Coordinates of C-alpha atoms in Angstrom, one line a residue:
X1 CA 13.4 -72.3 28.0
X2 CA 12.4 -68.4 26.8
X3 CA 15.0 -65.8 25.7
X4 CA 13.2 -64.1 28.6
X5 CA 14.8 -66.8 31.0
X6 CA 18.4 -66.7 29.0
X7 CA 18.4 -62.8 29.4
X8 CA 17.5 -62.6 32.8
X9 CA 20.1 -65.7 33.6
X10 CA 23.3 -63.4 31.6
X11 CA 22.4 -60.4 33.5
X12 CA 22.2 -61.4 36.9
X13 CA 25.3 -63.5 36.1
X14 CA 26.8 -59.7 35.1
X15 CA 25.2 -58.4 38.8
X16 CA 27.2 -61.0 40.5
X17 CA 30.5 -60.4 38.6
X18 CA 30.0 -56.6 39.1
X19 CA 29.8 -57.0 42.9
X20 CA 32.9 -59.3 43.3
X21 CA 34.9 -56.5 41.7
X22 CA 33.5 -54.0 44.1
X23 CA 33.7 -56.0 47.0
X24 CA 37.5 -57.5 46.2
X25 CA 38.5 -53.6 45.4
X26 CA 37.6 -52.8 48.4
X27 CA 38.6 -55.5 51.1
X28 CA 41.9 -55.7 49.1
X29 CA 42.9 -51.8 49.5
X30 CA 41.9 -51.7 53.7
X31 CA 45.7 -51.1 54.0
X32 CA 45.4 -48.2 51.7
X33 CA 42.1 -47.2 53.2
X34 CA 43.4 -46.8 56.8
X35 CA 46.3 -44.7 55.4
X36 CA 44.8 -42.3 53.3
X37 CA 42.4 -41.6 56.6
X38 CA 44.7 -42.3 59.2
X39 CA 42.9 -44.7 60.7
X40 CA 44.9 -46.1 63.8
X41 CA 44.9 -49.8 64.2
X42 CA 42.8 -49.7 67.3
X43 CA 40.1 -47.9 65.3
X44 CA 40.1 -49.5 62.2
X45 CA 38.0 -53.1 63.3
X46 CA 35.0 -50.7 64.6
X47 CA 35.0 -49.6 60.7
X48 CA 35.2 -53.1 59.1
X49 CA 33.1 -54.9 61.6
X50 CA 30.5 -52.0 60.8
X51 CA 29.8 -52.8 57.2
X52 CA 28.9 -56.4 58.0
X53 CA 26.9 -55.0 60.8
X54 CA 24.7 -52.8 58.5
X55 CA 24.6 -55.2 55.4
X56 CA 22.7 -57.8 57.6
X57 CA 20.4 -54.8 58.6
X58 CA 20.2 -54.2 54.9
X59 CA 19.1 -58.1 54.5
X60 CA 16.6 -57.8 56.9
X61 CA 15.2 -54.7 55.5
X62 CA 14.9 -56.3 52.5
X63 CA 13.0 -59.3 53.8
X64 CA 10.2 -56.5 54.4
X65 CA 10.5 -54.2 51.3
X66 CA 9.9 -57.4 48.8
X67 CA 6.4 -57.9 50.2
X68 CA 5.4 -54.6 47.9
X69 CA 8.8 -54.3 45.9
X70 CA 9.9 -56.9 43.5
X71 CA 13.9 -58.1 44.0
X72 CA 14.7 -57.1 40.6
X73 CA 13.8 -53.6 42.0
X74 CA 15.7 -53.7 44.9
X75 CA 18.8 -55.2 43.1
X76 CA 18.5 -52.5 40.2
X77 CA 19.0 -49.5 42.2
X78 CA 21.6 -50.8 45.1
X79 CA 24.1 -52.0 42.7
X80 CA 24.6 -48.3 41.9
X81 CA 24.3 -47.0 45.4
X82 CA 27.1 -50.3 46.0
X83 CA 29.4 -48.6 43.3
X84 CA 28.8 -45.2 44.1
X85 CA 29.7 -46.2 47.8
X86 CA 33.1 -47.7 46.7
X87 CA 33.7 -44.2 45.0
X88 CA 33.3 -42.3 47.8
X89 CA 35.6 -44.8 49.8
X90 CA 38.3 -44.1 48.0
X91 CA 37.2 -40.0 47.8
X92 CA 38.2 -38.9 51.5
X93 CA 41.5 -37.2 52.9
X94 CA 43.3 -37.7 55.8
X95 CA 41.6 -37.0 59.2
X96 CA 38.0 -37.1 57.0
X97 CA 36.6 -40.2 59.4
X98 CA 33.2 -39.3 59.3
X99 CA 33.5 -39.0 55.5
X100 CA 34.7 -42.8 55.9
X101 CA 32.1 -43.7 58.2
X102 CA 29.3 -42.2 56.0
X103 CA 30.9 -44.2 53.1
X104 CA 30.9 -47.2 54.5
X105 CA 27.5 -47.4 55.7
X106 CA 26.3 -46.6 52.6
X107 CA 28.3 -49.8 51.2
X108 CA 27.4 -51.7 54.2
X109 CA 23.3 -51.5 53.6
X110 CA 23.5 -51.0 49.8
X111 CA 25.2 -54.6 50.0
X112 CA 23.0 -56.3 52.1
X113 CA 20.1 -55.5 50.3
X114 CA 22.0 -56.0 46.8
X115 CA 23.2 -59.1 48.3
X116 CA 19.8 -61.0 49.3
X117 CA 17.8 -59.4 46.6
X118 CA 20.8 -60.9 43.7
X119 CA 20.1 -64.4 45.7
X120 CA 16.5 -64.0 45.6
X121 CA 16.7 -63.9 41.7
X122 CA 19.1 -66.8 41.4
X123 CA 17.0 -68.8 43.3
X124 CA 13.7 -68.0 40.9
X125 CA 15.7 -68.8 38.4
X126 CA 17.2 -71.5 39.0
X127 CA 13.7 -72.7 40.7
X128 CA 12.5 -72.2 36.6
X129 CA 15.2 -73.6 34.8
X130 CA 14.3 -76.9 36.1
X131 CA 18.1 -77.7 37.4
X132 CA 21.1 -76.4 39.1
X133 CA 22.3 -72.9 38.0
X134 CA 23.2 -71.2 41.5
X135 CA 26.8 -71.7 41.4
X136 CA 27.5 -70.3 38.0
X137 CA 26.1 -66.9 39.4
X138 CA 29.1 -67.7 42.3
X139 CA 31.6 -68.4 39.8
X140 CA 30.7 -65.3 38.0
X141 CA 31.3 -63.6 41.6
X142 CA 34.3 -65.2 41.8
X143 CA 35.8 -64.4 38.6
X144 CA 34.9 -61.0 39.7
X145 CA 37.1 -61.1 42.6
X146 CA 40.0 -62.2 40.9
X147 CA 39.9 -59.6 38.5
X148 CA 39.1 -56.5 41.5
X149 CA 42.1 -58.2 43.7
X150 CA 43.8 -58.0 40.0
X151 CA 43.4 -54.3 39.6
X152 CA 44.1 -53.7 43.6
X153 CA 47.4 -54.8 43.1
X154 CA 47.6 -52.7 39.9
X155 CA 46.6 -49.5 41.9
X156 CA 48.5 -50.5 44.7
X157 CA 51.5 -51.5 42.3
X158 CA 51.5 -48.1 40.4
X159 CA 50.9 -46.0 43.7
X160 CA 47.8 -45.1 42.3
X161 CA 45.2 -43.0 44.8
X162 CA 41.9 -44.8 45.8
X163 CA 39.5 -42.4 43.6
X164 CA 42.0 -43.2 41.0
X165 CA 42.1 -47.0 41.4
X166 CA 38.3 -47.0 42.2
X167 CA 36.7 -44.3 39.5
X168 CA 37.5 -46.0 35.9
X169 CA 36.0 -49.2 37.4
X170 CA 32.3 -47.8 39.0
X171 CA 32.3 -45.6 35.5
X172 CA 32.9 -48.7 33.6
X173 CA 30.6 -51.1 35.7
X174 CA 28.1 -48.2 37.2
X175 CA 26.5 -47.6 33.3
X176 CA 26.6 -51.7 32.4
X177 CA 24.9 -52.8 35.7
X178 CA 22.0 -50.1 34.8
X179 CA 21.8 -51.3 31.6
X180 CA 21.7 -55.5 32.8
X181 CA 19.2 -54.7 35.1
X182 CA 16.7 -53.8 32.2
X183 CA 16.6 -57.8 31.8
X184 CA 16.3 -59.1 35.8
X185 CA 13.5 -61.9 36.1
X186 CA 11.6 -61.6 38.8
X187 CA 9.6 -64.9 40.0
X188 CA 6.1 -63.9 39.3
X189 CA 7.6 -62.7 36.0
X190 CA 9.6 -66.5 35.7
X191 CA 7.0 -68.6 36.4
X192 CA 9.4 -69.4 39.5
X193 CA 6.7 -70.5 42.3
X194 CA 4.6 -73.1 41.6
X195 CA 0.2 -72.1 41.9
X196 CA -0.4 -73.6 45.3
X197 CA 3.3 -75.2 45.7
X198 CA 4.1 -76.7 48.9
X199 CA 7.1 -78.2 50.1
X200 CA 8.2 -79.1 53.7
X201 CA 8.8 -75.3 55.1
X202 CA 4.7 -75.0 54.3
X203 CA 5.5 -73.3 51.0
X204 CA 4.3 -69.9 51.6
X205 CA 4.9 -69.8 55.5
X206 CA 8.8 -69.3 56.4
X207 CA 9.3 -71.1 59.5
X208 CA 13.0 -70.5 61.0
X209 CA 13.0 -74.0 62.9
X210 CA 13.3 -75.8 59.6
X211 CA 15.5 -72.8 58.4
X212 CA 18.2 -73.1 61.3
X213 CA 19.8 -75.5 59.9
X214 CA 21.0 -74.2 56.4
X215 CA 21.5 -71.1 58.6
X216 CA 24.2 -72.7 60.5
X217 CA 25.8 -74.3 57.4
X218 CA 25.6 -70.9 56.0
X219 CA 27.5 -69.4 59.3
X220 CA 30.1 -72.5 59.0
X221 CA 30.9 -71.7 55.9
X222 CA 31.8 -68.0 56.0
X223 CA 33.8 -68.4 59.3
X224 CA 36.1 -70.8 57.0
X225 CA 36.1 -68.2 54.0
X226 CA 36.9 -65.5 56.7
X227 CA 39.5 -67.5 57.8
X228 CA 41.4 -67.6 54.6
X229 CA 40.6 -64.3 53.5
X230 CA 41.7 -62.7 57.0
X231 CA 45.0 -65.4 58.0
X232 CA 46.4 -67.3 55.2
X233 CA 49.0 -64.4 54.5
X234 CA 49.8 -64.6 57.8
X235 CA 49.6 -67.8 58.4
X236 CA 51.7 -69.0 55.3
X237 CA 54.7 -65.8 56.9
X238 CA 54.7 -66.3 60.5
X239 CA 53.7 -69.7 60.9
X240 CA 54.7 -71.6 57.9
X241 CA 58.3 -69.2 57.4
X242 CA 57.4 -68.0 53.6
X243 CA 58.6 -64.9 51.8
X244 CA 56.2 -61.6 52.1
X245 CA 55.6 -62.3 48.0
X246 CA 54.9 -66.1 48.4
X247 CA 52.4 -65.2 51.4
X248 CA 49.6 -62.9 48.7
X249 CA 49.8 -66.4 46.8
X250 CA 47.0 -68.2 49.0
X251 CA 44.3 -66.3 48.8
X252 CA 44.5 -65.6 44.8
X253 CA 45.1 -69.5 44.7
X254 CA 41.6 -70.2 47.1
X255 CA 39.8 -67.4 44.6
X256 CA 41.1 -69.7 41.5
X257 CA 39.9 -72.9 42.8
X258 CA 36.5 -71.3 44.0
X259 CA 36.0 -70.5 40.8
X260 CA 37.0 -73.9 39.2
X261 CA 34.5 -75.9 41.6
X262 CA 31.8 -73.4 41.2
X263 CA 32.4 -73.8 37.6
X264 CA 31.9 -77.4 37.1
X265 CA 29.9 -77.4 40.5
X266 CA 26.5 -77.2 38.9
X267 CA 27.4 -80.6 36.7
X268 CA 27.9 -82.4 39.7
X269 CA 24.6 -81.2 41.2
X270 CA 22.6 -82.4 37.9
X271 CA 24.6 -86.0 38.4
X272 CA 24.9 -86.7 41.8
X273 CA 22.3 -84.3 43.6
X274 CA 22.9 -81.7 46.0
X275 CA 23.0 -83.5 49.3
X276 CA 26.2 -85.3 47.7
X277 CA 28.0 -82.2 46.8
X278 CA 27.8 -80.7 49.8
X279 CA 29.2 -83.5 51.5
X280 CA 32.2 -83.7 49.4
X281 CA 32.4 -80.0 49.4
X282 CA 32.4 -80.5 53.4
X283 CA 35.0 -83.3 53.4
X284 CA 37.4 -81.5 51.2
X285 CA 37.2 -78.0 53.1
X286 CA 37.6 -80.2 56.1
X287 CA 40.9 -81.7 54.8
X288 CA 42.0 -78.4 53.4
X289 CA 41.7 -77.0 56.7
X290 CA 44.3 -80.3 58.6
X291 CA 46.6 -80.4 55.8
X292 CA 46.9 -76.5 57.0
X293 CA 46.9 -76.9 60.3
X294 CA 49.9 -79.9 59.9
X295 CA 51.7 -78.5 56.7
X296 CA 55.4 -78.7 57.5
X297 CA 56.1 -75.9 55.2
X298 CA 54.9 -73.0 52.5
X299 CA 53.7 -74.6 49.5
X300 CA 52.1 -77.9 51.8
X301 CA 50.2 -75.0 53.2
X302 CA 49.2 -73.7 49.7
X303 CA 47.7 -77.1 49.2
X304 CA 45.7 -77.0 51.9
X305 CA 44.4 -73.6 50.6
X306 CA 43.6 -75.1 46.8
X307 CA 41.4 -77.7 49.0
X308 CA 39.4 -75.1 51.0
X309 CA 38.6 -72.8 47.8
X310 CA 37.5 -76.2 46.3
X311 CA 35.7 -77.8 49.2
X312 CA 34.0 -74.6 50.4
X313 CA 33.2 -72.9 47.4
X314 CA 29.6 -74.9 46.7
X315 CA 28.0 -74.6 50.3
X316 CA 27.0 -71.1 49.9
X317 CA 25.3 -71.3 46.5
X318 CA 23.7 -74.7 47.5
X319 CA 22.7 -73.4 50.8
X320 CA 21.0 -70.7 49.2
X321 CA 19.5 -73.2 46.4
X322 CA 18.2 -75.3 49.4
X323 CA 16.1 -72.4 51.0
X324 CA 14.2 -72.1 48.0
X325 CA 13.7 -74.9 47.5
X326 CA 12.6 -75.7 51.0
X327 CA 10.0 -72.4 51.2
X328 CA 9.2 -72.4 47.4
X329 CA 6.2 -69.9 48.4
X330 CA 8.0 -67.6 50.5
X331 CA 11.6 -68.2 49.2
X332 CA 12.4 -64.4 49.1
X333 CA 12.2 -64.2 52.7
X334 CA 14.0 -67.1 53.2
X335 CA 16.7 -65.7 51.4
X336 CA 16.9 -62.6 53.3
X337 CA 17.1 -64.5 56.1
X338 CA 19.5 -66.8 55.3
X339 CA 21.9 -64.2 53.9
X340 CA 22.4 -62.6 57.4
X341 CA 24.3 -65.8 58.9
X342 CA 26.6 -64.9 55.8
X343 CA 27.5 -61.7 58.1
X344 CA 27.3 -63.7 61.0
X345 CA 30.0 -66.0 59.7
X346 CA 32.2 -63.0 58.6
X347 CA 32.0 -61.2 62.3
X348 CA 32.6 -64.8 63.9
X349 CA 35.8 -66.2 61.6
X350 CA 38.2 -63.4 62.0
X351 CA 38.3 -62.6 65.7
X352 CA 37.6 -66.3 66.7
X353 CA 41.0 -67.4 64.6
X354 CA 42.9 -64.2 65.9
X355 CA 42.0 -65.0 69.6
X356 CA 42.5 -68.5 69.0
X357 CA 46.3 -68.2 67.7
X358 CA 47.2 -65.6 70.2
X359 CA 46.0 -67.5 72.9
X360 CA 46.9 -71.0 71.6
X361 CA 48.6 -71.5 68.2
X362 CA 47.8 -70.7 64.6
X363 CA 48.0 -74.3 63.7
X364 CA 45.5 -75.0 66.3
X365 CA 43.2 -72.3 65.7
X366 CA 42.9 -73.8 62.2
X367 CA 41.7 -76.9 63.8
X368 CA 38.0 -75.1 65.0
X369 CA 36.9 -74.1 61.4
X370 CA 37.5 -77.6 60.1
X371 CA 35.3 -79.2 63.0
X372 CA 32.5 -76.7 62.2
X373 CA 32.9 -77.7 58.6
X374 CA 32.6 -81.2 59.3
X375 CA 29.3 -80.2 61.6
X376 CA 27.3 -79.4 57.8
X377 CA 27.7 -83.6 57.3
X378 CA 24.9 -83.5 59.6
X379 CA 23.0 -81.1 58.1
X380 CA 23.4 -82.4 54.5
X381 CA 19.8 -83.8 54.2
X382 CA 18.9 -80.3 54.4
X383 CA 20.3 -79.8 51.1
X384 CA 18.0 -82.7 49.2
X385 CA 15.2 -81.3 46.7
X386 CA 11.7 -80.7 47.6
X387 CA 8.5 -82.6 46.0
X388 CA 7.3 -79.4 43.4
X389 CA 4.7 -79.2 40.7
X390 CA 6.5 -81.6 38.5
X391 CA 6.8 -84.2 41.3
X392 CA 10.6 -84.1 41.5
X393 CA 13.0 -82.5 43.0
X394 CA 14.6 -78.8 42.2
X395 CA 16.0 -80.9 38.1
X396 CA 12.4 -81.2 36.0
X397 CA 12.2 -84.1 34.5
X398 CA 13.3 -84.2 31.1
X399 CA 9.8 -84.8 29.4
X400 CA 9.0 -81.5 31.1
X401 CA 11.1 -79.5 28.8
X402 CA 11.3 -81.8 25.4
X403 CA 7.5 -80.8 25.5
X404 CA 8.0 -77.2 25.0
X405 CA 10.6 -77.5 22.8
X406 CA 13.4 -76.4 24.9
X407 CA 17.0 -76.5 24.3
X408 CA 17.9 -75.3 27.4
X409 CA 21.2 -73.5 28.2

C-alpha cells in the first residue's frame, strides 16, 4: 500500500464529506428557498424535480467525457462549480426565479458529474486496495450531512439569510476541496484495472443486461431513502400524533445510524462478503419499513427509522462496489450509468409515497418501499466478487500484500 494510495483514499474521503454538506444545506433550507423567491407551492416541485433531472444528464455526460478526461479531472473542477452553485442559491431576491432556475441547474449537472466521477474513484480505489473501502467514502458523506442539516438549523435557528448561512461554508470548503483534489487517484494512476482483466460483464465491454440488475437495486434503494427524507416528519405528525419538535427527530436519527452501519459496514464486507451484507442490509430496511408502517405511536416509529438508516445505508456503496467489480475494464462507465437510477429512485420515492397516502393511507404507502426492498434478496448474487488478476474476489489475498511489505490502512 503506497502513500500515493493513502493520499488519494483521505482526499476523496474529504470530496465526499464536502458534498454531503452542500447537498444537506441545501435540501434542508427548501422552505427557506421557496420564501426568499416566492416560489408558490404549485411551482416549487418543477424546481426540485429539475435538479435530479439534470444531475442524471450530468451522469451521462460524464460516461462520455471520461473516454479522454480522467475522473479525477472531472471531480476536481465540479466540486467547485457544486459549491459555487449552492452560493448562488442562497444569492437571489424575491420574484428572481430565473436567478433560481439558473442556480439550480448549475447544481443539478455540476452534481451529477461530481457524483459519478467521486464513485468512479472509489471504485479504483477500492478495486486497488485489495478489500472493501466504499462505505467509508459513504460514511464520510454522511457525516457530512449531519453536520450541513446541523448548520441549517443553525441558520434557520438564528434567522440567518441563505447567502449568509451558505457563504462561510463554500469559502471554508470551496479552498480545501481545491486543495484535496491535488491528491485524487485515478485508475490508470492506481494500478486499479487489471492488464487484460476480465470478469463476467466482458471486462472492458459494459453490457446493461448484466447491469440491470444492480440498477434496480440501486433505484430500490433511493425510493426508500426518498421516502424518509421526504415523509418521516410527516409521517411521525399526522400519522403517528408527535409534537412538530419530536417530528425533525427521524431523519437526524436515520442520518446517525447511516453513518454507524457505513462505519463498521466495510468490516462486515471483509468477514462475511458482500452478497451477505446486502442481504442483511435488505432484511433490516425491510423491517424498518413494517415496524413503520404498524408503529402504534411516535418513538415505535423512530425505531423503525434507526432500522431503515441501518439496513439501507450499505446498498448504495455496495451496489456501486459491485459494478466495478462486475466491468473491471470499463468500470467508469458502469458507474455513470449506474448512478442515474440513483435519480431515478429520488423522482420515483416521493411522489409514489405522496399519491399512495393521499389515495390510500400513510401506513400503507409505507408498505410498497419495503416490498421493493425485499425485491434486492433476489438480486443479491449480483453483489458477489468477480474472478480478478489475483484469482479472488474484490479482498486480495493476504500473501498479495505481505509481499510488498504493506501495512495497509
Amino acid at each position: 500500500m503506497t502513500d500515493v494510495l493513502r493520499r488519494g483514499r483521505a482526499s476523496l474521503a474529504f470530496g465526499f464529506f464536502a458534498q454531503g454538506v452542500a447537498f444537506a444545506l441545501l435540501v434542508t433550507r427548501i422552505p427557506a428557498v421557496q420564501d426568499r423567491y416566492g416560489v408558490s407551492d404549485a411551482l416549487l416541485p418543477l424546481f426540485l424535480a429539475a435538479v435530479p433531472v439534470l444531475a442524471g444528464a450530468g451522469s451521462v455526460t460524464t460516461e462520455h467525457l471520461v473516454k479522454r478526461v480522467p475522473p479525477s479531472r472531472l471531480l476536481r473542477w465540479s466540486q467547485p462549480v457544486v459549491l459555487l452553485g449552492l452560493l448562488g442559491v442562497g444569492a437571489g431576491g424575491v420574484g428572481q426565479l430565473a436567478a433560481l432556475a439558473v442556480a439550480l441547474g448549475v447544481f443539478g449537472l455540476a452534481v451529477g458529474v461530481l457524483d459519478a466521477s467521486m464513485n468512479m474513484l472509489g471504485v479504483s480505489l477500492q478495486r486497488s486496495y485489495g478489500r472493501s473501502i466504499m462505505l467509508s467514502f459513504h460514511a464520510a458523506f454522511s457525516l457530512g450531512g449531519i453536520i450541513g442539516a446541523s448548520l441549517a438549523w443553525a441558520g434557520a435557528h438564528w434567522h440567518l439569510a441563505l447567502w449568509m448561512s451558505y457563504l462561510p461554508v463554500v469559502a471554508v470548503l470551496l479552498p480545501a476541496v481545491l486543495l484535496g483534489s491535488r491528491w485524487y487517484v485515478d485508475a490508470g494512476d492506481a494500478g486499479a484495472v487489471p492488464a487484460g482483466g476480465e470478469a463476467a460483464g466482458g471486462g472492458g465491454t459494459l453490457v446493461f443486461r448484466l447491469l440491470l440488475p444492480l440498477c434496480l437495486v440501486m433505484t430500490f434503494a433511493y425510493i426508500g431513502d426518498s421516502t424518509v427524507s421526504n415523509w418521516s416528519a410527516k409521517y411521525l405528525k399526522d400519522v403517528l400524533g408527535s409534537s412538530e419538535q419530536l417530528a425533525t427527530v427521524p431523519y437526524n436519527v436515520y442520518m446517525v445510524t447511516t453513518l454507524l452501519g457505513r462505519t463498521i459496514g466495510d468490516f462486515g464486507v471483509r468477514r462475511f462478503g458482500a452478497v451477505a451484507v446486502v442481504r442483511l442490509g435488505a432484511v433490516v430496511a425491510a423491517g424498518g419499513f413494517a415496524v413503520v408502517a404498524s408503529a402504534s405511536g411516535a418513538w415505535a416509529g423512530m425505531l423503525g427509522f434507526t432500522l431503515l438508516g441501518l439496513g439501507l445505508c450499505v446498498l448504495v456503496p455496495q451496489t456501486f462496489a459491485a459494478a466495478g467489480r462486475l466491468f473491471p475494464g470499463a468500470s467508469d462507465a458502469a458507474v455513470a450509468r449506474l448512478n442515474i437510477f440513483n435519480y431515478v429512485g429520488f423522482l420515483v420515492g416521493s411522489p409514489l409515497v405522496g399519491a399512495l397516502g393521499d389515495a390510500w393511507s400513510y401506513r400503507g404507502a409505507m408498505l410498497v418501499p419495503m416490498v421493493l426492498v425485499l425485491l434486492t434478496l433476489g438480486y443479491a448474487r449480483s453483489f458477489a466478487a468477480q474472478p480478478d488478476r489475483y484469482g479472488g474476489g474484490h479482498e486480495r489475498p493476504r500473501t498479495a500484500d505481505v509481499g510488498r511489505g504493506s501495512n495497509g490502512l
